[in-house]
mmCIF file of C-alpha atoms in Angstrom:
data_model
loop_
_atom_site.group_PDB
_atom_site.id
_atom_site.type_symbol
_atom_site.label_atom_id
_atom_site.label_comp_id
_atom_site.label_asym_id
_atom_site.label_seq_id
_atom_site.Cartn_x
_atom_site.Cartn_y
_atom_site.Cartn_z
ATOM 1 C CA UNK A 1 7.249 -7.584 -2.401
ATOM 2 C CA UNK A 2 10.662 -9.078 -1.323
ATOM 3 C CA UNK A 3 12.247 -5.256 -2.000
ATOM 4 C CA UNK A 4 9.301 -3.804 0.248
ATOM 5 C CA UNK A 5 9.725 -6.397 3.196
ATOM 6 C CA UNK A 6 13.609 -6.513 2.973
ATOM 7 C CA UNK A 7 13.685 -2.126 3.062
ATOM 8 C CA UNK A 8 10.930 -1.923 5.803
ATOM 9 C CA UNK A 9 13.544 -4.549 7.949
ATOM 10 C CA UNK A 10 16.524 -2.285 7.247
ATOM 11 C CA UNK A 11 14.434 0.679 8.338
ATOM 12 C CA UNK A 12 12.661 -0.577 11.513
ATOM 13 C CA UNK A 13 9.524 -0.575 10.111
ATOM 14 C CA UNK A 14 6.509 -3.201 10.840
ATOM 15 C CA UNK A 15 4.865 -4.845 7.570
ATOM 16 C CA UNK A 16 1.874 -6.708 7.299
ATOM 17 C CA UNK A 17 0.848 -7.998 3.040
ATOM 18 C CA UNK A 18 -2.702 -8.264 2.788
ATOM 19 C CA UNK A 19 -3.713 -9.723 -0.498
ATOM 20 C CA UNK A 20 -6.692 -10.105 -0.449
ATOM 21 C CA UNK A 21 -10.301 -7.610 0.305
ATOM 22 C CA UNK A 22 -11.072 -9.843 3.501
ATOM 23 C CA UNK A 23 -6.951 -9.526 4.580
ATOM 24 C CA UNK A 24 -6.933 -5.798 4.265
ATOM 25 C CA UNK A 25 -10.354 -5.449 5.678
ATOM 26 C CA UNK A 26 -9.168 -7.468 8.943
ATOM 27 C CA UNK A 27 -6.184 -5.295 9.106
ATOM 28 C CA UNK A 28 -7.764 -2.339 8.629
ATOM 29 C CA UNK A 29 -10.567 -3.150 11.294
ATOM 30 C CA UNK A 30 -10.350 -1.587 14.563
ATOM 31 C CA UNK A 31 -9.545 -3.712 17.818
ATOM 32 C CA UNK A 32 -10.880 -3.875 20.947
ATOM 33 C CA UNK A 33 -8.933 -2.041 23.980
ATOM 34 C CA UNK A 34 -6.058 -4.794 24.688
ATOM 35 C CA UNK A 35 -3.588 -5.144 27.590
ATOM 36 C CA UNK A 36 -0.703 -5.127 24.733
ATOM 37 C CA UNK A 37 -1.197 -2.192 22.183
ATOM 38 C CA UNK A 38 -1.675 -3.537 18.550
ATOM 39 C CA UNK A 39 0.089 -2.066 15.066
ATOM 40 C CA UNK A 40 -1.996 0.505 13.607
ATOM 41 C CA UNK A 41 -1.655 0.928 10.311
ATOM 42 C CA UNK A 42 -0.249 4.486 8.893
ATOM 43 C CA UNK A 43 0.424 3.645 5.179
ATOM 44 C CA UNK A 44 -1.713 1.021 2.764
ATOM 45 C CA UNK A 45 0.930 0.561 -0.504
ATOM 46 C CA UNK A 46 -0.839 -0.550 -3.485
ATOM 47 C CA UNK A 47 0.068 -2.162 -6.869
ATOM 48 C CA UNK A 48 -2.313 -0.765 -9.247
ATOM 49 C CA UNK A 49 -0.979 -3.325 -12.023
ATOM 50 C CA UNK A 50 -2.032 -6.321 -10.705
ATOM 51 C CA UNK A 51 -3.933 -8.761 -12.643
ATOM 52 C CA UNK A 52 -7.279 -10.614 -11.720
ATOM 53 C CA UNK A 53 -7.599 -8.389 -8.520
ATOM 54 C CA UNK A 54 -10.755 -7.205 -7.784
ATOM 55 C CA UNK A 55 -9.917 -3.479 -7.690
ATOM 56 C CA UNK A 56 -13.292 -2.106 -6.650
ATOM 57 C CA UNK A 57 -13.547 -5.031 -3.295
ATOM 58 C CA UNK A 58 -9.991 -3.536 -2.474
ATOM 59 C CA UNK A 59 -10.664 0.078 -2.290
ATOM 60 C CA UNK A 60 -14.171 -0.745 -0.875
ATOM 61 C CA UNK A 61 -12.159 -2.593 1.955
ATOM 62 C CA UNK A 62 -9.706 0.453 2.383
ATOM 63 C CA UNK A 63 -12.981 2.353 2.744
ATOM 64 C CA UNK A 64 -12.886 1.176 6.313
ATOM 65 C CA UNK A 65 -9.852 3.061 7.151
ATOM 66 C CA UNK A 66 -10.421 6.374 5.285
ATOM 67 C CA UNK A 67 -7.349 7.756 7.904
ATOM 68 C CA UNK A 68 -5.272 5.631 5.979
ATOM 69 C CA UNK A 69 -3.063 7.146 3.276
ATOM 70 C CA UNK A 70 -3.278 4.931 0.303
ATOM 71 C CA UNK A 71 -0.096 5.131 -2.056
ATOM 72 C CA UNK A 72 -0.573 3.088 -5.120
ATOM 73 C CA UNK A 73 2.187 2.624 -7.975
ATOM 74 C CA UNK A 74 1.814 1.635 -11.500
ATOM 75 C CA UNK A 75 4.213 1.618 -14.216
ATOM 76 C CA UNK A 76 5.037 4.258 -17.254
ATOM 77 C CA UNK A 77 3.772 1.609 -19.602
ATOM 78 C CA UNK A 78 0.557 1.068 -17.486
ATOM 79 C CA UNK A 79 -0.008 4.496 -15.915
ATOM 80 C CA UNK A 80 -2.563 4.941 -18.352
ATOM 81 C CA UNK A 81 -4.680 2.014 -17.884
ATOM 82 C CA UNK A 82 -4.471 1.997 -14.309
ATOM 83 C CA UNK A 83 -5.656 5.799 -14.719
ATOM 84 C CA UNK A 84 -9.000 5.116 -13.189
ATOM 85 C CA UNK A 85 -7.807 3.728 -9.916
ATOM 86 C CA UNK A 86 -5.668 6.727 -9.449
ATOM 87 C CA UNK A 87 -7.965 8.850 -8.104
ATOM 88 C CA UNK A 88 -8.819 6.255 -5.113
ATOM 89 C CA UNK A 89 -5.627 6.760 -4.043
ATOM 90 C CA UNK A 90 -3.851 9.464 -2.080
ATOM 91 C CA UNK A 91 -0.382 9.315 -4.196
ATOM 92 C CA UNK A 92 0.349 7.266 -7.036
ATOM 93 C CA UNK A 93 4.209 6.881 -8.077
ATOM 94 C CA UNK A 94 5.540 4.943 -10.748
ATOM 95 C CA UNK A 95 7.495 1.552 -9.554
ATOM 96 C CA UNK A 96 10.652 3.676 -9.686
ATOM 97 C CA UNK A 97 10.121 6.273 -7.989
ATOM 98 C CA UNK A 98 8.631 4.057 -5.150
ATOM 99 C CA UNK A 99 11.759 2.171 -4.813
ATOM 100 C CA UNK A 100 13.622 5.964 -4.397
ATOM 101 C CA UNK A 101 11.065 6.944 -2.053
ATOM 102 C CA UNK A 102 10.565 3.518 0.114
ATOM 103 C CA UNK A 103 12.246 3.855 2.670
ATOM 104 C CA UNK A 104 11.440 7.443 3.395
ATOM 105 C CA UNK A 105 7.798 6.390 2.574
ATOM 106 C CA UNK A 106 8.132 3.413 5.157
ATOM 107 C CA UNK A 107 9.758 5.573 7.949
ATOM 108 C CA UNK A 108 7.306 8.756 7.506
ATOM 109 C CA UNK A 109 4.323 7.639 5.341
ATOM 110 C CA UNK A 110 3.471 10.324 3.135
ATOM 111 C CA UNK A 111 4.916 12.820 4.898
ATOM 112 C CA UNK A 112 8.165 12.068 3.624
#
């Protein structure tokens, strides 16, 4: 997390960690008209190779915000078992290739 928050302050990019199904799901909601326009979230990073999350709460929370590109990464050793979560998820790159790709990824979304 430090690498993610450190690149998205040397690129000029907001960042909001949500950790939890009830975080991403209040993040994700949308908010009334206000006088000063809120962040709208473009890109929803996941680690696929986290243990004791509740996988299917998370993606059932990103649910809300189907607009919402959702870029998980996993490693070579766990690509495998994290192969069922894959397909919840609009890109999934190893934790190399994210760290290549962040700030890119940060700057453009998936576009990039």
């Amino acid at each position: 997390m430090a690498r993610i928050r450190e690149t998205a302050r040397l690129v000029g990019t907001p960042l909001v960690f949500a950790r939890t199904p009830q975080e991403i799901a209040a993040q994700l909601a949308p908010e009334p008209p206000a006088p000063v326009p809120t962040l709208v979230p473009t890109l929803v990073i996941i680690d696929l190779t986290t243990n004791g999350w509740d996988y299917a709460a998370i993606f059932d929370a990103l649910g809300a915000a189907p607009d919402v590109p959702v870029l998980g990464f996993t490693t070579h050793a766990l690509a495998r078992e994290t192969q069922p979560l894959h397909a919840r998820c609009r890109r999934v790159v190893t934790k190399e290739t994210l760290t290549q790709e962040l700030p890119g990824l940060l700057q453009h979304g998936l576009a990039a």
